[in-house]
């Protein structure tokens, strides 16, 4: 066993690099496997890879009880979850277990990567190089289908956005956003200015042409964050790094109207205007009085009596039932839960923006299912098959609500504790840096001014370019999980999030203070 551990330690840099570099190729394999109905093969490959990664961490660590405790907690929770599902009538335990394994990707990958970095801070370079190579692979696999005359669009029905051989547009959008900050950092760290310029240009262009809101607005988040980091860390040398970034941000804003994101938004608004006119005509012919119309148009007002409620229902009923308006979006929900319940969960809204929003429809579907469940199911979550209705999958696109409904109050709290660990470590490291700066602050003057100077000095010491780069990636991953989704439940996205989290943990904890115990 010791010989195997020594061998793994010797080859660890190459293992981590290979693990990351493999990801875009697996994504392309998933794309073509889906076209030929072979999804099960790539799914098994992903689960097999996860098992190997966990085994790697278990063999490397001296604190094997950490892995055993995590496994025990997950096993106990899942046993309770499954027993409850069988109590109320479980229909697909295998699918439910597969969903759990997808959720466990982030904790397991992150724990293994933290173990790998313990006492080996130089291995962070393998992560950064791996992400940079991944980004170049993404560009290659994005460009190839367009080069051979078979373009793949982010929004296929609209023929908008440049995607490539990647199966799920929202997941690939998140991958680009998570790899971009580290790709820029790796290009900067190369020490070659042309490489930095090329890295910045490629990341901005790719995010611009992909066409999702997440990618487009991340241009300004990532660019703005790097401008701040360069200014506070490089001082007089910052303009040569800041000005190219600033120029690209200005160009991105100036040409926003030509971006796939803006064109898609304009088409969506045009479609909603048509439906808005149809809704207005429906309400005008409904005979509803002004008070009823005010309640319908307001997001906060609710009927004050049963009589008023009945008037609102009669007025909006055609909107939710007529397939020529939005009945085609709600007909499955109407049949499953009853039209009155559907109208109530939507707040009796007549807003095309809400009624045409697939994410909102899925979220309301989950809320209606949740209302049917008892207290124990609220505690432990309902099974994945509850998201299925006929041939339609109502699984939530946003990660955190999806985790909440699948795992309940208890499972969601346990899951969030893992994130709380990272935030605790980061803020404690920041507080330590500020405290040390305050202890060395000798400037005379008002106490408040000395504190501000000490805080600024501590912040600068803490927020290096490297810490800032992985911090941007970490925070964007959390934001993307909530706003866009497919971050925590897609292994091909989760692995980048886990890599950033492990590097952040290493930088803010393992490298900031001596540790007596290994993780």
PDB file of N, CA and C in Angstrom, residues 88-126:
ATOM      1  N   UNK A  88     -43.827   6.407   0.913  1.00  0.00           N
ATOM      2  CA  UNK A  88     -44.890   7.116   0.193  1.00  0.00           C
ATOM      3  C   UNK A  88     -45.059   6.606  -1.240  1.00  0.00           C
ATOM      4  N   UNK A  89     -44.225   5.626  -1.624  1.00  0.00           N
ATOM      5  CA  UNK A  89     -44.395   5.028  -2.948  1.00  0.00           C
ATOM      6  C   UNK A  89     -43.294   5.396  -3.919  1.00  0.00           C
ATOM      7  N   UNK A  90     -42.095   4.848  -3.718  1.00  0.00           N
ATOM      8  CA  UNK A  90     -40.950   5.125  -4.591  1.00  0.00           C
ATOM      9  C   UNK A  90     -41.128   4.398  -5.926  1.00  0.00           C
ATOM     10  N   UNK A  91     -40.857   5.099  -7.017  1.00  0.00           N
ATOM     11  CA  UNK A  91     -41.039   4.507  -8.339  1.00  0.00           C
ATOM     12  C   UNK A  91     -39.732   4.279  -9.090  1.00  0.00           C
ATOM     13  N   UNK A  92     -38.662   4.995  -8.688  1.00  0.00           N
ATOM     14  CA  UNK A  92     -37.407   4.852  -9.437  1.00  0.00           C
ATOM     15  C   UNK A  92     -36.207   5.069  -8.512  1.00  0.00           C
ATOM     16  N   UNK A  93     -35.889   4.083  -7.650  1.00  0.00           N
ATOM     17  CA  UNK A  93     -34.755   4.246  -6.725  1.00  0.00           C
ATOM     18  C   UNK A  93     -33.411   4.381  -7.434  1.00  0.00           C
ATOM     19  N   UNK A  94     -33.241   3.726  -8.570  1.00  0.00           N
ATOM     20  CA  UNK A  94     -31.970   3.797  -9.294  1.00  0.00           C
ATOM     21  C   UNK A  94     -31.730   5.219  -9.807  1.00  0.00           C
ATOM     22  N   UNK A  95     -32.754   5.807 -10.397  1.00  0.00           N
ATOM     23  CA  UNK A  95     -32.631   7.172 -10.910  1.00  0.00           C
ATOM     24  C   UNK A  95     -32.401   8.159  -9.774  1.00  0.00           C
ATOM     25  N   UNK A  96     -33.041   7.909  -8.656  1.00  0.00           N
ATOM     26  CA  UNK A  96     -32.873   8.785  -7.497  1.00  0.00           C
ATOM     27  C   UNK A  96     -31.450   8.698  -6.951  1.00  0.00           C
ATOM     28  N   UNK A  97     -30.897   7.487  -6.914  1.00  0.00           N
ATOM     29  CA  UNK A  97     -29.522   7.309  -6.440  1.00  0.00           C
ATOM     30  C   UNK A  97     -28.529   7.952  -7.394  1.00  0.00           C
ATOM     31  N   UNK A  98     -28.787   7.844  -8.690  1.00  0.00           N
ATOM     32  CA  UNK A  98     -27.915   8.490  -9.681  1.00  0.00           C
ATOM     33  C   UNK A  98     -27.924  10.004  -9.490  1.00  0.00           C
ATOM     34  N   UNK A  99     -29.082  10.538  -9.152  1.00  0.00           N
ATOM     35  CA  UNK A  99     -29.186  11.972  -8.901  1.00  0.00           C
ATOM     36  C   UNK A  99     -28.357  12.363  -7.683  1.00  0.00           C
ATOM     37  N   UNK A 100     -28.374  11.522  -6.630  1.00  0.00           N
ATOM     38  CA  UNK A 100     -27.549  11.783  -5.451  1.00  0.00           C
ATOM     39  C   UNK A 100     -26.070  11.801  -5.814  1.00  0.00           C
ATOM     40  N   UNK A 101     -25.641  10.833  -6.611  1.00  0.00           N
ATOM     41  CA  UNK A 101     -24.226  10.772  -6.988  1.00  0.00           C
ATOM     42  C   UNK A 101     -23.815  12.025  -7.755  1.00  0.00           C
ATOM     43  N   UNK A 102     -24.712  12.549  -8.580  1.00  0.00           N
ATOM     44  CA  UNK A 102     -24.399  13.805  -9.281  1.00  0.00           C
ATOM     45  C   UNK A 102     -24.205  14.942  -8.276  1.00  0.00           C
ATOM     46  N   UNK A 103     -25.057  14.965  -7.244  1.00  0.00           N
ATOM     47  CA  UNK A 103     -24.951  16.016  -6.227  1.00  0.00           C
ATOM     48  C   UNK A 103     -23.670  15.881  -5.408  1.00  0.00           C
ATOM     49  N   UNK A 104     -23.174  14.649  -5.265  1.00  0.00           N
ATOM     50  CA  UNK A 104     -21.983  14.410  -4.451  1.00  0.00           C
ATOM     51  C   UNK A 104     -20.689  14.701  -5.191  1.00  0.00           C
ATOM     52  N   UNK A 105     -20.776  15.002  -6.474  1.00  0.00           N
ATOM     53  CA  UNK A 105     -19.557  15.269  -7.243  1.00  0.00           C
ATOM     54  C   UNK A 105     -18.737  16.405  -6.635  1.00  0.00           C
ATOM     55  N   UNK A 106     -19.396  17.506  -6.289  1.00  0.00           N
ATOM     56  CA  UNK A 106     -18.631  18.645  -5.784  1.00  0.00           C
ATOM     57  C   UNK A 106     -17.930  18.337  -4.463  1.00  0.00           C
ATOM     58  N   UNK A 107     -18.630  17.844  -3.416  1.00  0.00           N
ATOM     59  CA  UNK A 107     -17.914  17.548  -2.163  1.00  0.00           C
ATOM     60  C   UNK A 107     -16.785  16.539  -2.348  1.00  0.00           C
ATOM     61  N   UNK A 108     -17.007  15.507  -3.159  1.00  0.00           N
ATOM     62  CA  UNK A 108     -15.999  14.454  -3.298  1.00  0.00           C
ATOM     63  C   UNK A 108     -14.796  14.925  -4.112  1.00  0.00           C
ATOM     64  N   UNK A 109     -15.046  15.617  -5.213  1.00  0.00           N
ATOM     65  CA  UNK A 109     -13.931  16.165  -5.995  1.00  0.00           C
ATOM     66  C   UNK A 109     -13.151  17.181  -5.173  1.00  0.00           C
ATOM     67  N   UNK A 110     -13.861  18.077  -4.498  1.00  0.00           N
ATOM     68  CA  UNK A 110     -13.193  19.122  -3.722  1.00  0.00           C
ATOM     69  C   UNK A 110     -12.347  18.516  -2.607  1.00  0.00           C
ATOM     70  N   UNK A 111     -12.885  17.529  -1.902  1.00  0.00           N
ATOM     71  CA  UNK A 111     -12.136  16.893  -0.817  1.00  0.00           C
ATOM     72  C   UNK A 111     -10.878  16.216  -1.345  1.00  0.00           C
ATOM     73  N   UNK A 112     -10.989  15.534  -2.471  1.00  0.00           N
ATOM     74  CA  UNK A 112      -9.820  14.876  -3.054  1.00  0.00           C
ATOM     75  C   UNK A 112      -8.776  15.893  -3.497  1.00  0.00           C
ATOM     76  N   UNK A 113      -9.213  16.974  -4.117  1.00  0.00           N
ATOM     77  CA  UNK A 113      -8.266  17.995  -4.571  1.00  0.00           C
ATOM     78  C   UNK A 113      -7.593  18.695  -3.382  1.00  0.00           C
ATOM     79  N   UNK A 114      -8.343  18.907  -2.310  1.00  0.00           N
ATOM     80  CA  UNK A 114      -7.744  19.497  -1.106  1.00  0.00           C
ATOM     81  C   UNK A 114      -6.674  18.562  -0.548  1.00  0.00           C
ATOM     82  N   UNK A 115      -6.983  17.275  -0.519  1.00  0.00           N
ATOM     83  CA  UNK A 115      -6.014  16.283  -0.065  1.00  0.00           C
ATOM     84  C   UNK A 115      -4.758  16.314  -0.925  1.00  0.00           C
ATOM     85  N   UNK A 116      -4.942  16.415  -2.239  1.00  0.00           N
ATOM     86  CA  UNK A 116      -3.802  16.434  -3.159  1.00  0.00           C
ATOM     87  C   UNK A 116      -2.909  17.654  -2.925  1.00  0.00           C
ATOM     88  N   UNK A 117      -3.526  18.784  -2.575  1.00  0.00           N
ATOM     89  CA  UNK A 117      -2.767  20.021  -2.394  1.00  0.00           C
ATOM     90  C   UNK A 117      -2.136  20.135  -1.016  1.00  0.00           C
ATOM     91  N   UNK A 118      -2.571  19.326  -0.062  1.00  0.00           N
ATOM     92  CA  UNK A 118      -2.021  19.373   1.279  1.00  0.00           C
ATOM     93  C   UNK A 118      -0.537  19.054   1.257  1.00  0.00           C
ATOM     94  N   UNK A 119       0.282  20.038   1.635  1.00  0.00           N
ATOM     95  CA  UNK A 119       1.725  19.855   1.631  1.00  0.00           C
ATOM     96  C   UNK A 119       2.342  19.888   0.255  1.00  0.00           C
ATOM     97  N   UNK A 120       1.524  20.151  -0.780  1.00  0.00           N
ATOM     98  CA  UNK A 120       2.027  20.193  -2.162  1.00  0.00           C
ATOM     99  C   UNK A 120       1.483  21.432  -2.874  1.00  0.00           C
ATOM    100  N   UNK A 121       1.763  22.612  -2.368  1.00  0.00           N
ATOM    101  CA  UNK A 121       1.200  23.828  -2.981  1.00  0.00           C
ATOM    102  C   UNK A 121       1.615  24.022  -4.433  1.00  0.00           C
ATOM    103  N   UNK A 122       2.746  23.426  -4.809  1.00  0.00           N
ATOM    104  CA  UNK A 122       3.208  23.567  -6.189  1.00  0.00           C
ATOM    105  C   UNK A 122       2.245  22.924  -7.186  1.00  0.00           C
ATOM    106  N   UNK A 123       1.382  22.017  -6.696  1.00  0.00           N
ATOM    107  CA  UNK A 123       0.450  21.346  -7.602  1.00  0.00           C
ATOM    108  C   UNK A 123      -0.669  22.268  -8.084  1.00  0.00           C
ATOM    109  N   UNK A 124      -0.817  23.421  -7.456  1.00  0.00           N
ATOM    110  CA  UNK A 124      -1.811  24.374  -7.979  1.00  0.00           C
ATOM    111  C   UNK A 124      -1.471  24.754  -9.422  1.00  0.00           C
ATOM    112  N   UNK A 125      -0.197  24.741  -9.743  1.00  0.00           N
ATOM    113  CA  UNK A 125       0.211  25.043 -11.119  1.00  0.00           C
ATOM    114  C   UNK A 125      -0.379  24.025 -12.097  1.00  0.00           C
ATOM    115  N   UNK A 126      -0.491  22.788 -11.661  1.00  0.00           N
ATOM    116  CA  UNK A 126      -1.081  21.758 -12.529  1.00  0.00           C
ATOM    117  C   UNK A 126      -2.543  22.064 -12.810  1.00  0.00           C
TER     118      UNK A 126
END
